[in-house]
Amino acid sequence: MPLMRIDMIKGRDKKEIKDILDISYKVATDELHLLPRDRYQVVTQHEPEEMIFWDVGLGLKRTDKILLFSLTSSPREQIDKEHFYASLVKALHEGVGISPSDVMINITSNTKADWSFGNGEAQFLNGKLN
């Protein structure tokens, strides 16, 4: 965990999408201290009119390259979240040329009781996962 959902406007090629997935997983692994093979990512592509991202008065310039990262995760330390935010925008800018103002991130916390990874079991609760 976490479950990472990435929303984007249609039009990227397969390599760029793979790069975005790989970069965001690497950053999450480093900054959120993920376990090996703890990778759950979903990309959803939208028509341009299906995504509206204003800047709440911050003066951010948005383009059609905007990415919304929505993470559902067990609670994380504030400092780890801040490092994740900064490292992710830097890595995406360096790796695929996405402007930092085109990356929005939201983390929603939940508990171990809120996860089942398959077989109808709560693996965090039955001891199969820590």
JSON list of C-alpha atoms in Angstrom, two decimals:
[
{"chain": "A", "resi": 1, "resn": "MET", "atom": "CA", "xyz": [0.00, 0.00, 0.00]},
{"chain": "A", "resi": 2, "resn": "PRO", "atom": "CA", "xyz": [-0.72, 2.81, -0.82]},
{"chain": "A", "resi": 3, "resn": "LEU", "atom": "CA", "xyz": [-3.18, 2.56, -3.66]},
{"chain": "A", "resi": 4, "resn": "MET", "atom": "CA", "xyz": [-2.11, 5.24, -6.14]},
{"chain": "A", "resi": 5, "resn": "ARG", "atom": "CA", "xyz": [-4.62, 6.51, -8.66]},
{"chain": "A", "resi": 6, "resn": "ILE", "atom": "CA", "xyz": [-3.33, 8.81, -11.37]},
{"chain": "A", "resi": 7, "resn": "ASP", "atom": "CA", "xyz": [-5.81, 10.83, -13.42]},
{"chain": "A", "resi": 8, "resn": "MET", "atom": "CA", "xyz": [-4.65, 12.46, -16.64]},
{"chain": "A", "resi": 9, "resn": "ILE", "atom": "CA", "xyz": [-5.98, 13.88, -19.88]},
{"chain": "A", "resi": 10, "resn": "LYS", "atom": "CA", "xyz": [-5.87, 11.48, -22.81]},
{"chain": "A", "resi": 11, "resn": "GLY", "atom": "CA", "xyz": [-3.10, 11.82, -25.36]},
{"chain": "A", "resi": 12, "resn": "ARG", "atom": "CA", "xyz": [0.08, 10.53, -23.72]},
{"chain": "A", "resi": 13, "resn": "ASP", "atom": "CA", "xyz": [1.92, 7.67, -25.37]},
{"chain": "A", "resi": 14, "resn": "LYS", "atom": "CA", "xyz": [2.45, 4.33, -23.63]},
{"chain": "A", "resi": 15, "resn": "LYS", "atom": "CA", "xyz": [6.10, 5.04, -22.80]},
{"chain": "A", "resi": 16, "resn": "GLU", "atom": "CA", "xyz": [5.29, 8.31, -21.04]},
{"chain": "A", "resi": 17, "resn": "ILE", "atom": "CA", "xyz": [2.52, 6.62, -19.01]},
{"chain": "A", "resi": 18, "resn": "LYS", "atom": "CA", "xyz": [4.92, 3.82, -18.04]},
{"chain": "A", "resi": 19, "resn": "ASP", "atom": "CA", "xyz": [7.56, 6.40, -17.09]},
{"chain": "A", "resi": 20, "resn": "ILE", "atom": "CA", "xyz": [5.03, 8.28, -14.90]},
{"chain": "A", "resi": 21, "resn": "LEU", "atom": "CA", "xyz": [4.09, 5.01, -13.18]},
{"chain": "A", "resi": 22, "resn": "ASP", "atom": "CA", "xyz": [7.70, 3.94, -12.66]},
{"chain": "A", "resi": 23, "resn": "ILE", "atom": "CA", "xyz": [8.84, 7.35, -11.41]},
{"chain": "A", "resi": 24, "resn": "SER", "atom": "CA", "xyz": [5.94, 7.73, -8.99]},
{"chain": "A", "resi": 25, "resn": "TYR", "atom": "CA", "xyz": [6.46, 4.20, -7.63]},
{"chain": "A", "resi": 26, "resn": "LYS", "atom": "CA", "xyz": [10.18, 4.83, -7.10]},
{"chain": "A", "resi": 27, "resn": "VAL", "atom": "CA", "xyz": [9.52, 8.10, -5.28]},
{"chain": "A", "resi": 28, "resn": "ALA", "atom": "CA", "xyz": [6.78, 6.53, -3.14]},
{"chain": "A", "resi": 29, "resn": "THR", "atom": "CA", "xyz": [9.09, 3.63, -2.29]},
{"chain": "A", "resi": 30, "resn": "ASP", "atom": "CA", "xyz": [11.85, 6.00, -1.21]},
{"chain": "A", "resi": 31, "resn": "GLU", "atom": "CA", "xyz": [9.83, 8.67, 0.58]},
{"chain": "A", "resi": 32, "resn": "LEU", "atom": "CA", "xyz": [6.93, 6.65, 2.01]},
{"chain": "A", "resi": 33, "resn": "HIS", "atom": "CA", "xyz": [9.11, 3.64, 2.89]},
{"chain": "A", "resi": 34, "resn": "LEU", "atom": "CA", "xyz": [7.20, 0.99, 0.96]},
{"chain": "A", "resi": 35, "resn": "LEU", "atom": "CA", "xyz": [7.86, -2.72, 1.30]},
{"chain": "A", "resi": 36, "resn": "PRO", "atom": "CA", "xyz": [9.19, -4.67, -1.72]},
{"chain": "A", "resi": 37, "resn": "ARG", "atom": "CA", "xyz": [6.46, -5.41, -4.31]},
{"chain": "A", "resi": 38, "resn": "ASP", "atom": "CA", "xyz": [4.12, -2.92, -2.60]},
{"chain": "A", "resi": 39, "resn": "ARG", "atom": "CA", "xyz": [2.91, -1.52, -5.91]},
{"chain": "A", "resi": 40, "resn": "TYR", "atom": "CA", "xyz": [-0.75, -0.71, -6.62]},
{"chain": "A", "resi": 41, "resn": "GLN", "atom": "CA", "xyz": [-1.26, 1.89, -9.33]},
{"chain": "A", "resi": 42, "resn": "VAL", "atom": "CA", "xyz": [-4.21, 2.73, -11.59]},
{"chain": "A", "resi": 43, "resn": "VAL", "atom": "CA", "xyz": [-4.20, 5.23, -14.45]},
{"chain": "A", "resi": 44, "resn": "THR", "atom": "CA", "xyz": [-7.46, 6.78, -15.62]},
{"chain": "A", "resi": 45, "resn": "GLN", "atom": "CA", "xyz": [-7.46, 8.88, -18.77]},
{"chain": "A", "resi": 46, "resn": "HIS", "atom": "CA", "xyz": [-10.07, 11.56, -19.36]},
{"chain": "A", "resi": 47, "resn": "GLU", "atom": "CA", "xyz": [-11.31, 13.79, -22.14]},
{"chain": "A", "resi": 48, "resn": "PRO", "atom": "CA", "xyz": [-10.08, 17.38, -21.63]},
{"chain": "A", "resi": 49, "resn": "GLU", "atom": "CA", "xyz": [-13.52, 18.61, -20.61]},
{"chain": "A", "resi": 50, "resn": "GLU", "atom": "CA", "xyz": [-13.69, 15.99, -17.85]},
{"chain": "A", "resi": 51, "resn": "MET", "atom": "CA", "xyz": [-10.88, 17.52, -15.77]},
{"chain": "A", "resi": 52, "resn": "ILE", "atom": "CA", "xyz": [-11.01, 21.04, -14.35]},
{"chain": "A", "resi": 53, "resn": "PHE", "atom": "CA", "xyz": [-8.18, 22.15, -12.06]},
{"chain": "A", "resi": 54, "resn": "TRP", "atom": "CA", "xyz": [-8.15, 25.75, -10.98]},
{"chain": "A", "resi": 55, "resn": "ASP", "atom": "CA", "xyz": [-5.40, 26.98, -8.72]},
{"chain": "A", "resi": 56, "resn": "VAL", "atom": "CA", "xyz": [-7.30, 28.34, -5.65]},
{"chain": "A", "resi": 57, "resn": "GLY", "atom": "CA", "xyz": [-5.64, 31.71, -6.21]},
{"chain": "A", "resi": 58, "resn": "LEU", "atom": "CA", "xyz": [-2.08, 30.39, -6.02]},
{"chain": "A", "resi": 59, "resn": "GLY", "atom": "CA", "xyz": [-1.16, 31.61, -9.50]},
{"chain": "A", "resi": 60, "resn": "LEU", "atom": "CA", "xyz": [-0.38, 28.11, -10.78]},
{"chain": "A", "resi": 61, "resn": "LYS", "atom": "CA", "xyz": [-0.36, 27.71, -14.55]},
{"chain": "A", "resi": 62, "resn": "ARG", "atom": "CA", "xyz": [-2.04, 24.48, -15.57]},
{"chain": "A", "resi": 63, "resn": "THR", "atom": "CA", "xyz": [-1.72, 22.72, -18.92]},
{"chain": "A", "resi": 64, "resn": "ASP", "atom": "CA", "xyz": [-3.20, 19.65, -20.56]},
{"chain": "A", "resi": 65, "resn": "LYS", "atom": "CA", "xyz": [-0.33, 17.68, -18.95]},
{"chain": "A", "resi": 66, "resn": "ILE", "atom": "CA", "xyz": [-1.91, 17.96, -15.47]},
{"chain": "A", "resi": 67, "resn": "LEU", "atom": "CA", "xyz": [-1.69, 14.90, -13.27]},
{"chain": "A", "resi": 68, "resn": "LEU", "atom": "CA", "xyz": [-3.80, 14.19, -10.19]},
{"chain": "A", "resi": 69, "resn": "PHE", "atom": "CA", "xyz": [-2.25, 11.68, -7.78]},
{"chain": "A", "resi": 70, "resn": "SER", "atom": "CA", "xyz": [-4.78, 10.32, -5.28]},
{"chain": "A", "resi": 71, "resn": "LEU", "atom": "CA", "xyz": [-3.23, 8.00, -2.71]},
{"chain": "A", "resi": 72, "resn": "THR", "atom": "CA", "xyz": [-5.15, 5.92, -0.20]},
{"chain": "A", "resi": 73, "resn": "SER", "atom": "CA", "xyz": [-2.74, 4.84, 2.49]},
{"chain": "A", "resi": 74, "resn": "SER", "atom": "CA", "xyz": [-2.16, 3.92, 6.06]},
{"chain": "A", "resi": 75, "resn": "PRO", "atom": "CA", "xyz": [-1.21, 7.02, 8.07]},
{"chain": "A", "resi": 76, "resn": "ARG", "atom": "CA", "xyz": [2.12, 8.59, 7.10]},
{"chain": "A", "resi": 77, "resn": "GLU", "atom": "CA", "xyz": [4.36, 11.02, 8.94]},
{"chain": "A", "resi": 78, "resn": "GLN", "atom": "CA", "xyz": [3.93, 14.65, 7.85]},
{"chain": "A", "resi": 79, "resn": "ILE", "atom": "CA", "xyz": [7.62, 14.94, 6.94]},
{"chain": "A", "resi": 80, "resn": "ASP", "atom": "CA", "xyz": [7.38, 11.85, 4.71]},
{"chain": "A", "resi": 81, "resn": "LYS", "atom": "CA", "xyz": [4.40, 13.36, 2.90]},
{"chain": "A", "resi": 82, "resn": "GLU", "atom": "CA", "xyz": [6.23, 16.64, 2.37]},
{"chain": "A", "resi": 83, "resn": "HIS", "atom": "CA", "xyz": [9.30, 14.82, 1.02]},
{"chain": "A", "resi": 84, "resn": "PHE", "atom": "CA", "xyz": [7.04, 12.74, -1.24]},
{"chain": "A", "resi": 85, "resn": "TYR", "atom": "CA", "xyz": [5.36, 15.84, -2.67]},
{"chain": "A", "resi": 86, "resn": "ALA", "atom": "CA", "xyz": [8.66, 17.62, -3.38]},
{"chain": "A", "resi": 87, "resn": "SER", "atom": "CA", "xyz": [10.48, 14.55, -4.70]},
{"chain": "A", "resi": 88, "resn": "LEU", "atom": "CA", "xyz": [7.61, 13.51, -6.96]},
{"chain": "A", "resi": 89, "resn": "VAL", "atom": "CA", "xyz": [7.31, 16.85, -8.75]},
{"chain": "A", "resi": 90, "resn": "LYS", "atom": "CA", "xyz": [11.08, 17.08, -9.14]},
{"chain": "A", "resi": 91, "resn": "ALA", "atom": "CA", "xyz": [11.38, 13.52, -10.52]},
{"chain": "A", "resi": 92, "resn": "LEU", "atom": "CA", "xyz": [8.46, 13.97, -12.93]},
{"chain": "A", "resi": 93, "resn": "HIS", "atom": "CA", "xyz": [9.89, 17.26, -14.18]},
{"chain": "A", "resi": 94, "resn": "GLU", "atom": "CA", "xyz": [13.35, 15.74, -14.69]},
{"chain": "A", "resi": 95, "resn": "GLY", "atom": "CA", "xyz": [12.08, 12.40, -16.04]},
{"chain": "A", "resi": 96, "resn": "VAL", "atom": "CA", "xyz": [9.23, 13.36, -18.35]},
{"chain": "A", "resi": 97, "resn": "GLY", "atom": "CA", "xyz": [9.21, 17.16, -18.43]},
{"chain": "A", "resi": 98, "resn": "ILE", "atom": "CA", "xyz": [6.01, 17.70, -16.46]},
{"chain": "A", "resi": 99, "resn": "SER", "atom": "CA", "xyz": [5.83, 21.14, -14.87]},
{"chain": "A", "resi": 100, "resn": "PRO", "atom": "CA", "xyz": [5.62, 21.10, -11.06]},
{"chain": "A", "resi": 101, "resn": "SER", "atom": "CA", "xyz": [2.49, 23.27, -11.32]},
{"chain": "A", "resi": 102, "resn": "ASP", "atom": "CA", "xyz": [0.84, 20.44, -13.28]},
{"chain": "A", "resi": 103, "resn": "VAL", "atom": "CA", "xyz": [1.10, 17.92, -10.42]},
{"chain": "A", "resi": 104, "resn": "MET", "atom": "CA", "xyz": [-1.61, 17.80, -7.76]},
{"chain": "A", "resi": 105, "resn": "ILE", "atom": "CA", "xyz": [-1.39, 15.24, -4.94]},
{"chain": "A", "resi": 106, "resn": "ASN", "atom": "CA", "xyz": [-3.94, 14.10, -2.38]},
{"chain": "A", "resi": 107, "resn": "ILE", "atom": "CA", "xyz": [-3.33, 11.50, 0.34]},
{"chain": "A", "resi": 108, "resn": "THR", "atom": "CA", "xyz": [-6.27, 9.97, 2.20]},
{"chain": "A", "resi": 109, "resn": "SER", "atom": "CA", "xyz": [-5.43, 7.92, 5.29]},
{"chain": "A", "resi": 110, "resn": "ASN", "atom": "CA", "xyz": [-7.18, 4.77, 6.38]},
{"chain": "A", "resi": 111, "resn": "THR", "atom": "CA", "xyz": [-6.42, 1.87, 8.71]},
{"chain": "A", "resi": 112, "resn": "LYS", "atom": "CA", "xyz": [-5.18, -1.69, 8.28]},
{"chain": "A", "resi": 113, "resn": "ALA", "atom": "CA", "xyz": [-8.74, -2.94, 8.77]},
{"chain": "A", "resi": 114, "resn": "ASP", "atom": "CA", "xyz": [-9.71, -1.16, 5.54]},
{"chain": "A", "resi": 115, "resn": "TRP", "atom": "CA", "xyz": [-7.67, -3.44, 3.25]},
{"chain": "A", "resi": 116, "resn": "SER", "atom": "CA", "xyz": [-8.18, -6.84, 1.70]},
{"chain": "A", "resi": 117, "resn": "PHE", "atom": "CA", "xyz": [-5.59, -7.83, -0.91]},
{"chain": "A", "resi": 118, "resn": "GLY", "atom": "CA", "xyz": [-7.52, -10.88, -2.11]},
{"chain": "A", "resi": 119, "resn": "ASN", "atom": "CA", "xyz": [-9.28, -14.07, -1.09]},
{"chain": "A", "resi": 120, "resn": "GLY", "atom": "CA", "xyz": [-11.77, -12.14, 1.02]},
{"chain": "A", "resi": 121, "resn": "GLU", "atom": "CA", "xyz": [-9.24, -11.85, 3.85]},
{"chain": "A", "resi": 122, "resn": "ALA", "atom": "CA", "xyz": [-8.08, -8.91, 5.94]},
{"chain": "A", "resi": 123, "resn": "GLN", "atom": "CA", "xyz": [-4.39, -9.81, 5.70]},
{"chain": "A", "resi": 124, "resn": "PHE", "atom": "CA", "xyz": [-3.26, -7.05, 8.05]},
{"chain": "A", "resi": 125, "resn": "LEU", "atom": "CA", "xyz": [-5.67, -8.34, 10.68]},
{"chain": "A", "resi": 126, "resn": "ASN", "atom": "CA", "xyz": [-5.11, -12.08, 10.27]},
{"chain": "A", "resi": 127, "resn": "GLY", "atom": "CA", "xyz": [-1.32, -11.76, 10.52]},
{"chain": "A", "resi": 128, "resn": "LYS", "atom": "CA", "xyz": [-0.37, -12.50, 6.90]},
{"chain": "A", "resi": 129, "resn": "LEU", "atom": "CA", "xyz": [0.90, -8.90, 6.54]},
{"chain": "A", "resi": 130, "resn": "ASN", "atom": "CA", "xyz": [2.38, -6.54, 9.12]}
]
